[in-house]
Amino acid sequence: MIPYGRQWIDDDDIKAVVDVLRSNFITQGPKIDEFERVLAESCGAKYAVAVNSGTSALHIACLAAGTGKGDDVITSPITFIASANCAAYCGSRPVFADINTRTYNISVSKIEKKITDRTKIIIPVDFAGQSADMEPVYILAKEKGKEFNKKIFVIEDSSQAQGSYYKGKAVGSCAFSDMTVMSFHPVKHITTGEGGAVLTNDEELYWKLRKFRNHGITNIPGDFVNREEAFQHVEGELSEALNPWYYEQIDLGYNYRITDIQCALGISQMKKLNRFIKRRREIVSMYNEFFGRIENIQTPYESPDCDSNFHLYILLVEWARFGTTRAKFMAGLKKKGVHTQVHYIPVHTQPFYRKNFGTGWGDCPNAEEYYRKCLSIPIYPAMTDDDIKNVAEAIRGTLNAG
Ligand SMILES: *Cc1c(COP(=O)(O)O)cnc(C)c1O
């Protein structure tokens, strides 16, 4: 059986986790800081805040940006639903800007058409591992922010793009975003079981992210509101000495904390990230060679600005030209032990969005056409050359393509 993706766990990972289990701290210990340092360094960002999922990371990033009722959040329709749900969690309206037909990433000119004075955040998604065209998005957000006399935040959803590059910079550097979000779910590039993180270069956002991760609690003395309660009275005078038990909840946050157990796994996995990506790119070369020669199949396009980690390998197939349907094809292939997936059903067509935000079929024609044709075929670092050949042959056989 060949799945479309899977994690790679080795003895070093297992040892790292067991070491934490035998230590004094299994949550809220030193591994969280260490993982955050490794993450931030790996992409050249100043700060990282690790949380219990990529979805939580998106949520606290939206909270830190301060979006709420009456605000719009623009994102791509071709993404995992979490990229849009995070706006809805905050009471904001998700707005979908159609995709570019070559990269399948959000189109900058389509964003331009959707920006209004209600826009609070733009969330470009680095789909399939290839960075969105971040520089023009960031410039547009700054320009429109000036025009509307407000700050428009850019949150890059890089859940699929850890280890990728854009214009020579590591994804996560936040060179063209206010915050960048990653996910460590097992199908992503490194895993912590469940897990995620927000990267930023902005110190104020960093402290907000930490606060929203932990119930809205602060223990920074400068933030305290009830100063009479916070500080000790010495000879009747309020001193600068803090009461040792003291903390304050100054906002409504969540328990989105990650554990030391998970972070130990994450640190160990980070050592293998480059190797994982190298193997993925080898698989891509073999697939491109094979599928590039079949008519009515489109292989992935990699923009010259990008160095993709190839989270997904997606084929666009003219199913009717092969006298089949995608459903029939997927079932036939599964009988040969090869599992495939569809990424994604356009978010704006989901019943929840149609019902609550009035979106629907026809809103994003490029995304909808893409969706009819797309198929994600297996790609993961543990694939052997034989696996790759077997997948390619099984697909060709099932399609009856020469
Ligand atoms: C995986 C993913 C998420 C959510 O991450 P979880 O860790 O599963 O919560 C969000 N956005 C995109 C684009 C993803 O691929």
Coordinates of C-alpha atoms and ligand atoms in Angstrom, one line a residue:
M1 CA 0.0 0.0 0.0
I2 CA 1.4 3.4 -1.0
P3 CA -0.3 6.4 0.8
Y4 CA -0.2 9.9 -0.7
G5 CA 2.0 11.1 2.2
R6 CA 3.4 9.9 5.5
Q7 CA 5.8 10.9 8.3
W8 CA 9.4 9.6 8.8
I9 CA 10.2 8.6 12.4
D10 CA 13.6 7.1 13.2
D11 CA 15.4 5.8 16.4
D12 CA 16.8 9.3 17.2
D13 CA 13.3 10.7 17.3
I14 CA 12.1 8.0 19.5
K15 CA 15.1 8.4 21.9
A16 CA 14.5 12.2 22.1
V17 CA 10.9 11.7 23.1
V18 CA 11.7 8.9 25.7
D19 CA 14.4 11.2 27.2
V20 CA 11.8 13.9 27.9
L21 CA 9.4 11.3 29.3
R22 CA 12.2 10.3 31.8
S23 CA 12.9 14.0 32.7
N24 CA 11.4 16.4 35.2
F25 CA 9.3 18.3 32.6
I26 CA 6.9 16.8 30.1
T27 CA 5.1 20.1 29.4
Q28 CA 6.3 23.7 29.8
G29 CA 9.9 22.7 30.2
P30 CA 13.1 23.7 28.3
K31 CA 12.4 21.9 25.1
I32 CA 9.7 24.4 24.0
D33 CA 12.2 27.3 24.1
E34 CA 14.8 25.2 22.4
F35 CA 12.4 24.2 19.6
E36 CA 11.3 27.8 19.1
R37 CA 15.0 28.9 18.8
V38 CA 15.8 26.1 16.3
L39 CA 12.7 27.1 14.2
A40 CA 13.4 30.8 14.3
E41 CA 17.1 30.3 13.3
S42 CA 16.2 27.9 10.5
C43 CA 14.3 30.5 8.7
G44 CA 16.1 33.7 9.9
A45 CA 13.2 35.1 11.9
K46 CA 13.6 36.8 15.2
Y47 CA 10.8 35.1 17.1
A48 CA 8.9 31.8 17.1
V49 CA 5.9 30.9 19.2
A50 CA 5.1 27.1 19.1
V51 CA 1.5 25.9 19.7
N52 CA -0.5 22.7 19.6
S53 CA -1.5 22.9 15.9
G54 CA -1.2 24.9 12.7
T55 CA -4.8 25.9 13.1
S56 CA -4.1 27.3 16.6
A57 CA -1.2 29.2 15.2
L58 CA -3.4 30.7 12.5
H59 CA -6.0 31.6 15.2
I60 CA -3.5 33.4 17.5
A61 CA -1.9 35.2 14.5
C62 CA -5.4 36.6 13.6
L63 CA -6.0 37.6 17.3
A64 CA -2.6 39.3 17.5
A65 CA -3.5 41.2 14.3
G66 CA -6.6 42.3 16.1
T67 CA -9.2 41.3 13.6
G68 CA -12.8 41.1 14.7
K69 CA -16.4 41.9 13.7
G70 CA -16.7 44.1 10.7
D71 CA -13.3 43.2 9.4
D72 CA -12.5 41.2 6.2
V73 CA -9.7 38.6 5.9
I74 CA -8.7 37.8 2.3
T75 CA -7.3 34.3 1.6
S76 CA -7.1 31.7 -1.2
P77 CA -9.9 29.3 -2.0
I78 CA -7.4 26.5 -2.7
T79 CA -6.3 25.6 0.8
F80 CA -7.1 23.6 3.8
I81 CA -10.2 25.1 5.4
A82 CA -8.2 26.3 8.5
S83 CA -6.7 29.2 6.5
A84 CA -10.2 30.7 6.3
N85 CA -11.7 29.3 9.5
C86 CA -9.2 31.4 11.6
A87 CA -11.0 34.5 10.3
A88 CA -14.4 33.2 11.2
Y89 CA -13.2 32.3 14.7
C90 CA -12.5 36.0 15.3
G91 CA -16.0 37.0 14.0
S92 CA -14.4 38.4 10.8
R93 CA -15.6 37.7 7.2
P94 CA -13.4 35.4 5.1
V95 CA -13.1 36.8 1.5
F96 CA -11.7 34.6 -1.3
A97 CA -9.4 35.9 -4.0
D98 CA -9.0 33.5 -7.0
I99 CA -5.8 31.6 -7.8
N100 CA -3.2 32.1 -10.4
T101 CA -3.6 29.3 -13.0
R102 CA 0.1 28.3 -13.2
T103 CA 1.1 28.3 -9.5
Y104 CA -2.3 27.6 -8.0
N105 CA -1.4 30.2 -5.4
I106 CA -3.5 33.3 -4.6
S107 CA -3.4 35.8 -7.5
V108 CA -2.1 39.3 -6.5
S109 CA -4.3 41.0 -9.1
K110 CA -7.4 39.2 -7.7
I111 CA -6.4 40.3 -4.1
E112 CA -6.3 43.9 -5.5
K113 CA -9.9 43.6 -6.6
K114 CA -11.1 42.3 -3.2
I115 CA -9.2 44.8 -1.0
T116 CA -11.5 47.5 0.7
D117 CA -11.3 49.6 3.8
R118 CA -12.8 46.6 5.6
T119 CA -9.7 44.5 4.9
K120 CA -7.7 43.7 8.1
I121 CA -5.6 40.8 7.0
I122 CA -4.4 39.0 3.9
I123 CA -3.5 35.4 4.3
P124 CA -1.6 34.1 1.3
V125 CA -1.1 30.3 1.4
D126 CA 2.1 28.6 0.2
F127 CA 0.1 25.9 -1.6
A128 CA 1.7 22.5 -2.2
G129 CA 5.0 23.9 -0.7
Q130 CA 5.6 26.7 -3.2
S131 CA 5.7 30.2 -1.8
A132 CA 2.9 32.5 -2.8
D133 CA 4.2 35.7 -4.6
M134 CA 4.7 37.4 -1.2
E135 CA 6.6 40.6 -2.2
P136 CA 3.8 42.2 -4.3
V137 CA 1.2 41.1 -1.7
Y138 CA 3.2 42.8 1.1
I139 CA 3.7 46.0 -1.0
L140 CA 0.0 46.0 -1.9
A141 CA -1.0 45.6 1.8
K142 CA 1.3 48.6 2.8
E143 CA 0.0 50.8 -0.1
K144 CA -3.7 50.1 0.6
G145 CA -3.1 50.5 4.3
K146 CA -1.8 54.0 3.7
E147 CA -4.7 54.8 1.4
F148 CA -7.2 53.6 4.1
N149 CA -5.2 55.0 7.0
K150 CA -4.9 51.6 8.8
K151 CA -2.6 48.7 9.1
I152 CA -3.4 45.7 6.8
F153 CA -1.6 42.7 8.2
V154 CA -0.1 39.9 6.0
I155 CA -0.1 36.5 7.6
E156 CA 1.6 33.9 5.4
D157 CA 0.2 30.4 5.8
S158 CA 3.3 28.3 5.3
S159 CA 1.9 25.2 6.8
Q160 CA 3.0 23.3 3.7
A161 CA 6.2 25.2 3.0
Q162 CA 8.7 24.7 5.7
G163 CA 12.2 24.6 4.2
S164 CA 11.1 26.2 0.9
Y165 CA 12.7 29.4 -0.4
Y166 CA 11.3 32.6 -2.1
K167 CA 13.5 35.1 -3.8
G168 CA 16.5 33.6 -2.0
K169 CA 15.0 33.9 1.4
A170 CA 13.8 31.0 3.6
V171 CA 10.0 30.8 4.0
G172 CA 9.4 31.9 7.5
S173 CA 11.9 34.8 7.4
C174 CA 8.9 37.2 7.5
A175 CA 10.7 39.4 4.9
F176 CA 7.3 39.9 3.2
S177 CA 4.8 39.2 6.0
D178 CA 4.0 40.3 9.5
M179 CA 3.7 36.7 10.7
T180 CA 4.2 33.3 9.1
V181 CA 2.4 30.2 10.3
M182 CA 3.7 26.6 10.1
S183 CA 2.2 23.2 10.8
F184 CA 3.9 20.0 12.2
H185 CA 1.1 17.6 11.4
P186 CA 2.5 14.2 10.3
V187 CA 1.7 14.8 6.6
K188 CA 3.7 18.1 6.7
H189 CA 7.6 18.3 6.5
I190 CA 8.6 17.7 10.1
T191 CA 6.2 16.5 12.7
T192 CA 5.5 16.9 16.4
G193 CA 2.4 14.7 16.2
E194 CA 0.1 17.7 16.2
G195 CA 1.8 21.1 16.4
G196 CA 2.3 24.5 14.8
A197 CA 4.1 27.8 15.2
V198 CA 4.0 31.5 14.3
L199 CA 7.2 33.3 13.3
T200 CA 7.6 37.0 13.4
N201 CA 10.2 39.8 13.6
D202 CA 7.9 42.1 15.5
E203 CA 8.4 42.0 19.3
E204 CA 5.0 43.4 20.1
L205 CA 3.3 40.7 18.0
Y206 CA 5.5 38.1 19.7
W207 CA 4.3 39.0 23.2
K208 CA 0.7 39.1 22.0
L209 CA 1.0 35.6 20.4
R210 CA 2.4 34.2 23.7
K211 CA -0.5 35.8 25.6
F212 CA -3.2 34.3 23.3
R213 CA -1.5 30.9 23.5
N214 CA -1.9 30.9 27.3
H215 CA -5.5 32.0 28.2
G216 CA -4.7 35.7 27.7
I217 CA -2.4 35.7 30.7
T218 CA 0.5 38.1 31.0
N219 CA 3.3 38.0 33.5
I220 CA 5.1 41.1 32.2
P221 CA 5.0 43.6 35.0
G222 CA 4.7 46.5 32.6
D223 CA 1.3 45.1 31.3
F224 CA -0.3 44.8 34.8
V225 CA -3.5 46.8 35.3
N226 CA -4.1 46.2 39.0
R227 CA -0.8 47.6 40.1
E228 CA -1.9 47.8 43.8
E229 CA -2.4 44.0 43.7
A230 CA 0.7 43.2 41.6
F231 CA 3.4 44.9 43.7
Q232 CA 4.4 44.7 47.3
H233 CA 3.8 47.5 49.7
V234 CA 6.9 48.4 51.6
E235 CA 6.3 50.8 54.5
G236 CA 3.0 51.8 53.1
E237 CA 4.5 52.7 49.7
L238 CA 4.0 50.6 46.5
S239 CA 7.3 49.1 45.6
E240 CA 8.7 47.6 42.4
A241 CA 8.9 44.2 44.1
L242 CA 6.3 41.9 42.5
N243 CA 4.1 39.7 44.6
P244 CA 5.5 36.2 43.8
W245 CA 2.2 34.6 43.0
Y246 CA 1.0 37.3 40.8
Y247 CA -0.3 37.2 37.1
E248 CA -3.1 38.9 35.2
Q249 CA -5.5 37.8 32.5
I250 CA -5.8 40.9 30.3
D251 CA -7.4 39.3 27.3
L252 CA -9.4 36.2 26.3
G253 CA -6.9 33.6 25.2
Y254 CA -6.9 29.8 24.9
N255 CA -4.9 26.8 26.0
Y256 CA -3.0 26.3 22.8
R257 CA 0.2 25.2 24.5
I258 CA 2.5 22.6 22.9
T259 CA 4.3 20.1 25.2
D260 CA 8.0 19.3 25.8
I261 CA 7.4 15.8 24.5
Q262 CA 6.3 17.2 21.2
C263 CA 9.0 19.8 21.0
A264 CA 11.7 17.1 21.6
L265 CA 10.4 15.3 18.6
G266 CA 10.3 18.5 16.6
I267 CA 14.0 19.4 17.4
S268 CA 15.1 15.9 16.4
Q269 CA 13.0 16.1 13.2
M270 CA 14.5 19.5 12.2
K271 CA 17.9 17.8 11.8
K272 CA 16.4 15.8 8.9
L273 CA 14.4 18.6 7.2
N274 CA 16.9 19.2 4.4
R275 CA 17.4 15.5 3.7
F276 CA 13.6 15.1 3.5
I277 CA 13.3 17.9 1.0
K278 CA 16.2 16.7 -1.1
R279 CA 14.5 13.3 -1.4
R280 CA 11.1 14.9 -2.3
R281 CA 12.8 16.9 -5.1
E282 CA 14.4 13.7 -6.5
I283 CA 10.9 12.1 -6.6
V284 CA 9.6 15.2 -8.4
S285 CA 12.4 14.9 -11.1
M286 CA 11.4 11.3 -11.7
Y287 CA 7.7 12.1 -11.8
N288 CA 8.2 15.1 -14.1
E289 CA 10.3 13.0 -16.5
F290 CA 7.5 10.4 -16.6
F291 CA 4.3 12.5 -16.6
G292 CA 5.7 15.3 -18.7
R293 CA 5.5 13.1 -21.7
I294 CA 1.8 12.2 -21.4
E295 CA -0.7 14.4 -23.3
N296 CA -3.6 15.9 -21.4
I297 CA -1.7 15.8 -18.1
Q298 CA -0.2 18.9 -16.7
T299 CA 2.8 18.6 -14.3
P300 CA 3.5 21.1 -11.5
Y301 CA 5.0 24.5 -12.4
E302 CA 7.8 25.9 -10.3
S303 CA 8.2 29.7 -10.5
P304 CA 11.8 30.9 -11.0
D305 CA 11.3 33.0 -7.7
C306 CA 10.7 29.8 -5.8
D307 CA 12.5 26.7 -4.5
S308 CA 9.6 24.5 -3.4
N309 CA 9.8 21.7 -0.9
F310 CA 7.1 19.9 -2.9
H311 CA 4.7 19.1 -0.1
L312 CA 2.4 17.8 -2.8
Y313 CA 2.9 16.6 -6.3
I314 CA -0.3 17.6 -8.2
L315 CA -1.3 16.5 -11.7
L316 CA -4.0 18.3 -13.6
V317 CA -5.8 15.7 -15.7
E318 CA -8.3 16.1 -18.5
W319 CA -10.3 13.1 -17.3
A320 CA -12.8 13.0 -20.2
R321 CA -9.9 12.7 -22.7
F322 CA -8.9 9.5 -21.0
G323 CA -12.5 8.3 -21.1
T324 CA -12.8 8.2 -17.3
T325 CA -13.8 10.2 -14.3
R326 CA -11.6 11.1 -11.4
A327 CA -13.7 9.0 -9.0
K328 CA -13.4 5.8 -11.2
F329 CA -9.7 6.4 -11.7
M330 CA -9.0 6.9 -8.0
A331 CA -10.9 3.7 -7.2
G332 CA -9.0 1.7 -9.9
L333 CA -5.7 3.0 -8.6
K334 CA -6.5 2.1 -5.0
K335 CA -7.1 -1.5 -6.1
K336 CA -3.5 -1.5 -7.2
G337 CA -2.5 -0.2 -3.7
V338 CA -1.8 3.4 -4.7
H339 CA -3.7 6.1 -2.7
T340 CA -4.3 9.5 -4.1
Q341 CA -6.1 12.6 -2.8
V342 CA -7.7 15.9 -4.0
H343 CA -6.3 19.1 -2.6
Y344 CA -8.7 20.9 -2.2
I345 CA -12.4 21.4 -2.6
P346 CA -12.5 25.2 -3.0
V347 CA -13.3 26.6 0.5
H348 CA -15.9 29.1 -0.8
T349 CA -18.1 26.2 -2.0
Q350 CA -18.3 24.6 1.5
P351 CA -21.8 24.7 2.9
F352 CA -20.6 26.5 6.0
Y353 CA -19.2 29.4 3.9
R354 CA -22.2 29.5 1.6
K355 CA -24.6 29.7 4.5
N356 CA -22.7 32.2 6.6
F357 CA -20.9 34.3 4.2
G358 CA -22.9 34.1 1.0
T359 CA -20.1 32.6 -1.1
G360 CA -20.8 30.0 -3.8
W361 CA -19.9 28.2 -7.0
G362 CA -18.8 30.7 -9.7
D363 CA -17.0 33.1 -7.3
C364 CA -13.5 31.8 -8.2
P365 CA -13.6 30.2 -11.6
N366 CA -9.9 29.4 -11.8
A367 CA -10.0 27.6 -8.5
E368 CA -13.1 25.7 -9.5
E369 CA -11.6 24.6 -12.8
Y370 CA -8.4 23.6 -11.1
Y371 CA -10.4 21.5 -8.6
R372 CA -12.2 19.5 -11.4
K373 CA -8.8 18.4 -12.7
C374 CA -6.4 18.1 -9.8
L375 CA -5.0 14.9 -8.3
S376 CA -2.3 14.6 -5.6
I377 CA -0.2 11.5 -6.1
P378 CA 2.1 9.9 -3.5
I379 CA 5.2 11.9 -2.4
Y380 CA 7.1 11.4 0.9
P381 CA 10.7 11.0 1.8
A382 CA 10.6 7.3 2.5
M383 CA 9.5 6.5 -1.0
T384 CA 11.9 4.1 -2.8
D385 CA 12.8 4.3 -6.5
D386 CA 10.7 1.2 -6.9
D387 CA 7.7 2.8 -5.2
I388 CA 8.0 5.7 -7.6
K389 CA 8.1 3.5 -10.7
N390 CA 5.2 1.4 -9.3
V391 CA 3.1 4.5 -8.8
A392 CA 3.9 5.9 -12.3
E393 CA 3.2 2.6 -14.0
A394 CA 0.0 2.1 -12.0
I395 CA -1.2 5.6 -13.0
R396 CA -0.4 5.1 -16.7
G397 CA -2.0 1.7 -16.7
T398 CA -5.2 2.9 -15.0
L399 CA -5.4 5.9 -17.4
N400 CA -4.8 3.6 -20.4
A401 CA -2.3 6.2 -21.5
G402 CA 0.1 4.5 -23.9
Ligands
LIG1 C1 -2.2 21.6 7.5 C2 -2.6 22.9 7.2 C3 -3.2 23.8 8.2 C4 -3.6 23.3 9.5 O1 -2.6 22.7 10.2 P1 -2.9 21.7 11.5 O2 -1.6 21.6 12.1 O3 -3.5 20.5 10.9 O4 -3.9 22.4 12.3 C5 -3.5 25.1 7.8 N1 -3.3 25.5 6.6 C6 -2.7 24.7 5.6 C7 -2.5 25.3 4.3 C8 -2.4 23.4 5.9 O5 -1.8 22.7 4.9

